[in-house]
mmCIF file of C-alpha atoms and ligand atoms in Angstrom:
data_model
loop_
_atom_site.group_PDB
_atom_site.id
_atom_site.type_symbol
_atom_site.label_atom_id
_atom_site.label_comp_id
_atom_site.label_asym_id
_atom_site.label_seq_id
_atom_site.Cartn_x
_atom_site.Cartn_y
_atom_site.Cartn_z
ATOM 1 C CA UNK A 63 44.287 152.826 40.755
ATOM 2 C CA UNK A 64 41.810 152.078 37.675
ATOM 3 C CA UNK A 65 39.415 154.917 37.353
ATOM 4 C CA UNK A 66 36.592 152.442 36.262
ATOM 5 C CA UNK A 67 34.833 148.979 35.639
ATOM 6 C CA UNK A 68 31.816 148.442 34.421
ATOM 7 C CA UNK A 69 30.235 147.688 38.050
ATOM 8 C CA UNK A 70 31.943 151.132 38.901
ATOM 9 C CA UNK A 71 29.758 152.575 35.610
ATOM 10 C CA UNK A 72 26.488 150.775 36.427
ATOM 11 C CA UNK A 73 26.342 152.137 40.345
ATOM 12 C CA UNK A 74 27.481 155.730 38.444
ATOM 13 C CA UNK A 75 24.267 155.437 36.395
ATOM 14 C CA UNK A 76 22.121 154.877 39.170
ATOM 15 C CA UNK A 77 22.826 157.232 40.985
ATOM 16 C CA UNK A 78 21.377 159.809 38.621
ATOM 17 C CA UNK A 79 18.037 158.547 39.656
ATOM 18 C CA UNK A 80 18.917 159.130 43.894
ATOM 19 C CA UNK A 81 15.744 160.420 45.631
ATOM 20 C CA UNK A 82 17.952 162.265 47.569
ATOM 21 C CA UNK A 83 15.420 165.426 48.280
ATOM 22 C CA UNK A 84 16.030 166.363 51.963
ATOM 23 C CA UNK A 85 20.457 165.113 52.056
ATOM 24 C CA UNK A 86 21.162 166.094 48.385
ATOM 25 C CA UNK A 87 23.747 163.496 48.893
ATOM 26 C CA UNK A 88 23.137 160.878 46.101
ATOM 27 C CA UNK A 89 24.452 157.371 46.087
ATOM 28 C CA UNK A 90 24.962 154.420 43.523
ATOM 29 C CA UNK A 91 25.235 150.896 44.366
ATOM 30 C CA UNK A 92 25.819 147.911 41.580
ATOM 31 C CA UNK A 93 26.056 144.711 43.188
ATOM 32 C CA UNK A 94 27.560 141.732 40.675
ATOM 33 C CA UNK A 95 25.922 138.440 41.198
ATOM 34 C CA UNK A 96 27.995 135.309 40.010
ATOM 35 C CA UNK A 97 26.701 134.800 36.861
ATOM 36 C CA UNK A 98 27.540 138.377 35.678
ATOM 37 C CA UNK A 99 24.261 139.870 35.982
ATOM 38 C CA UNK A 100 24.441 143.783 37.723
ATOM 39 C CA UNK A 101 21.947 144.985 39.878
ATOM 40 C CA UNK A 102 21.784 148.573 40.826
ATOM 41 C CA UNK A 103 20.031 150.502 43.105
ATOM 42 C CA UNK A 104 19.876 154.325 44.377
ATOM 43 C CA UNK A 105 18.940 155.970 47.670
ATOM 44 C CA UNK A 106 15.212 157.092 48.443
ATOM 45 C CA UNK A 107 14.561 159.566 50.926
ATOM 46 C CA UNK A 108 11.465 160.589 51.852
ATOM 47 C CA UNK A 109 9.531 163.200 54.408
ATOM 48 C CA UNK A 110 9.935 160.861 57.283
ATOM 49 C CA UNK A 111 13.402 161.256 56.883
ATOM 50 C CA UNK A 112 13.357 158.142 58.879
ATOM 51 C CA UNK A 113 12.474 155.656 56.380
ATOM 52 C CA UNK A 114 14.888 156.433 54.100
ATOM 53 C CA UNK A 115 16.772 153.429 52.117
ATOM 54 C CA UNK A 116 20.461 153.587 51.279
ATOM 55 C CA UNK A 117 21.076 152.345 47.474
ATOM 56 C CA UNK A 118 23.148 149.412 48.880
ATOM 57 C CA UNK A 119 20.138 148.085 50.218
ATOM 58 C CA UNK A 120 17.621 149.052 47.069
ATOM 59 C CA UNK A 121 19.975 147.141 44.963
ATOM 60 C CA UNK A 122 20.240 143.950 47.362
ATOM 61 C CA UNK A 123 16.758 144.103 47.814
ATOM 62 C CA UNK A 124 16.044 144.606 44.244
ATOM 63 C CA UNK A 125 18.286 141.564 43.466
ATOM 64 C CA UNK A 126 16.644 138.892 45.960
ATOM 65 C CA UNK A 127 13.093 140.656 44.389
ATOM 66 C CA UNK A 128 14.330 139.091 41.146
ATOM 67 C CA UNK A 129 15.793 135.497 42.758
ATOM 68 C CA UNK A 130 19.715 136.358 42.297
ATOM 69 C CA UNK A 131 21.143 134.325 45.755
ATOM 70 C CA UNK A 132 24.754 134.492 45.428
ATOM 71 C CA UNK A 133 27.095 137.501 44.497
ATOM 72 C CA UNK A 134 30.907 138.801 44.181
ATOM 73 C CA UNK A 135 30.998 142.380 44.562
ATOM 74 C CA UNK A 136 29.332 145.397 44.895
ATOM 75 C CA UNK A 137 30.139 149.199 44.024
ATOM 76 C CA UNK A 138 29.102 152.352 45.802
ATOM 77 C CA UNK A 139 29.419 155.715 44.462
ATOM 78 C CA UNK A 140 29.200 159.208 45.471
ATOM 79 C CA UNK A 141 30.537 162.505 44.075
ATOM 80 C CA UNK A 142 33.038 162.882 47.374
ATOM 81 C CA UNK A 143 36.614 163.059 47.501
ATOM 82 C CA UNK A 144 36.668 160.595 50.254
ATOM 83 C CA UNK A 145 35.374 157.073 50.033
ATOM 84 C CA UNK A 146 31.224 156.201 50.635
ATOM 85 C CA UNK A 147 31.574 152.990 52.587
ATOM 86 C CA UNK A 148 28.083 151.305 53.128
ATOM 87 C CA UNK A 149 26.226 152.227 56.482
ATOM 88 C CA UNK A 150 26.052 149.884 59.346
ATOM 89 C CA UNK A 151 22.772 148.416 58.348
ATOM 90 C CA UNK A 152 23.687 148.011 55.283
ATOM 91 C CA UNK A 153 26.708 146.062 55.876
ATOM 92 C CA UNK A 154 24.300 143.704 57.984
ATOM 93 C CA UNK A 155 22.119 143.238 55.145
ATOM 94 C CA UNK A 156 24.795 143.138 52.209
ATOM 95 C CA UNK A 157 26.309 140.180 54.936
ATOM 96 C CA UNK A 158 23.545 137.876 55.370
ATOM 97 C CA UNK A 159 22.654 138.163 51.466
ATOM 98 C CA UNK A 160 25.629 138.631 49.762
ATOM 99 C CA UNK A 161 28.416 136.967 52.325
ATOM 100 C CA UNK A 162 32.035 138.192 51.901
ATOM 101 C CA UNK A 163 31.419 140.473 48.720
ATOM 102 C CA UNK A 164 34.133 142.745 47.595
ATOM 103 C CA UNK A 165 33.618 146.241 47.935
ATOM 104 C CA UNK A 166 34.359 148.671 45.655
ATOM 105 C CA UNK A 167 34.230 152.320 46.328
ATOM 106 C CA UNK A 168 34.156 154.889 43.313
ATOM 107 C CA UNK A 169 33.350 158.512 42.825
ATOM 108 C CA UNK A 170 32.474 159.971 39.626
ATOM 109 C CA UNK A 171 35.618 159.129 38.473
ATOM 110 C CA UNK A 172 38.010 157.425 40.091
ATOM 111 C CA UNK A 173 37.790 153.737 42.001
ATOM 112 C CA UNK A 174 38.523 155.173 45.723
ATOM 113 C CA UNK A 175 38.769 152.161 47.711
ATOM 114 C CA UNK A 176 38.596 148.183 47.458
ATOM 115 C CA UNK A 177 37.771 146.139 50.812
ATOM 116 C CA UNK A 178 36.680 142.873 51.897
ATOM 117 C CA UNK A 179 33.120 142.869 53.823
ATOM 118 C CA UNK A 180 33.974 141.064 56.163
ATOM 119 C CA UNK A 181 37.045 143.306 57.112
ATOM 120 C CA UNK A 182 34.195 145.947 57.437
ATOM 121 C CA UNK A 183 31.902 144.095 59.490
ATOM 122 C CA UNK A 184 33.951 142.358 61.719
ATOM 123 C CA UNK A 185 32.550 139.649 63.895
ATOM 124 C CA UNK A 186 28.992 139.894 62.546
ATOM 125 C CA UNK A 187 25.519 138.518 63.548
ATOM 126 C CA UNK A 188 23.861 136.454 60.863
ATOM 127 C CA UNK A 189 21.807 132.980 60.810
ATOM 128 C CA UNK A 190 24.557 130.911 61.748
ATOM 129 C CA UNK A 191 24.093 132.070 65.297
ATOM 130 C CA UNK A 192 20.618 131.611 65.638
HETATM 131 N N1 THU B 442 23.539 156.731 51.773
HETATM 132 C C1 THU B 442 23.562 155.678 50.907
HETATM 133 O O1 THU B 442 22.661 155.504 50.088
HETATM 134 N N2 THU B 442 24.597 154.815 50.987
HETATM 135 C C2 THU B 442 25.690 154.988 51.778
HETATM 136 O O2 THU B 442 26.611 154.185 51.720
HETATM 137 C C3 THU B 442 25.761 156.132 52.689
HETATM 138 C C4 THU B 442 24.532 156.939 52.795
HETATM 139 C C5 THU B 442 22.457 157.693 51.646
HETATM 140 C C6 THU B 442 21.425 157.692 52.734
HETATM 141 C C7 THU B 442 20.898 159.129 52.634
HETATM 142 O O3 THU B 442 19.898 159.165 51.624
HETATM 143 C C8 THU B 442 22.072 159.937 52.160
HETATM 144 O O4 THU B 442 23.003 159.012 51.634
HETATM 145 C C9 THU B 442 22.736 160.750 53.259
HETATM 146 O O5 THU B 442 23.061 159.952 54.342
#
């Protein structure tokens, strides 16, 4: 498999900045929107614990912040052997914003996995059903 894009590079870079002070586990996210543009986020923990945000989510959220609507792919990256696949919630939320986005999951340097969302959030909840 390729051992990088530059999606893969972006989420790389920002996970330097992870807040991850109580997990140590830091994670990059670079979501692609369809007119090129990358948006990247990291996870912030805080002394809650509870309130924490995963970077998936920082970087979808950042994205809507700045009025990007539609997008093709996002990466995740974590410095594990094994694949970081997003979280539950943040499959939800990467779902109802971002639709059937191709996921690409890296470490710091190889591309670990590719998947469809919608093979990882099978029969999902969104607005249609309301
Ligand atoms: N985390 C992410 O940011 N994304 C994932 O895909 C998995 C988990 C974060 C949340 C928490 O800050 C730390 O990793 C440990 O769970």
């Amino acid at each position: 498999m390729a051992t990088s894009d530059p999606l893969v590079d972006a989420a790389r870079r920002a996970r330097e900045h992870a807040v991850a002070t109580f997990s140590g586990f830091k994670v990059g996210a670079a979501l692609e929107t369809t007119d090129g543009t990358i948006v990247t986020g990291c996870n912030v923990e805080n002394a809650t614990y509870g309130l924490t945000i995963c970077a998936e989510r920082v970087a979808m959220f950042k994205a809507l912040s700045e009025g990007h609507r539609a997008f093709r792919r996002v990466a995740v990256v974590a410095d594990t052997e094994a694949p970081t696949p997003p979280c539950g919630a943040c499959r939800q939320i990467l779902w109802e914003f971002g639709a059937d986005l191709d996921v690409v999951l890296a470490n710091l340097t190889a591309i670990t996995g590719h998947h469809r969302l919608e093979d990882l959030l099978p029969l999902p909840f969104d607005a249609r059903l309301l």
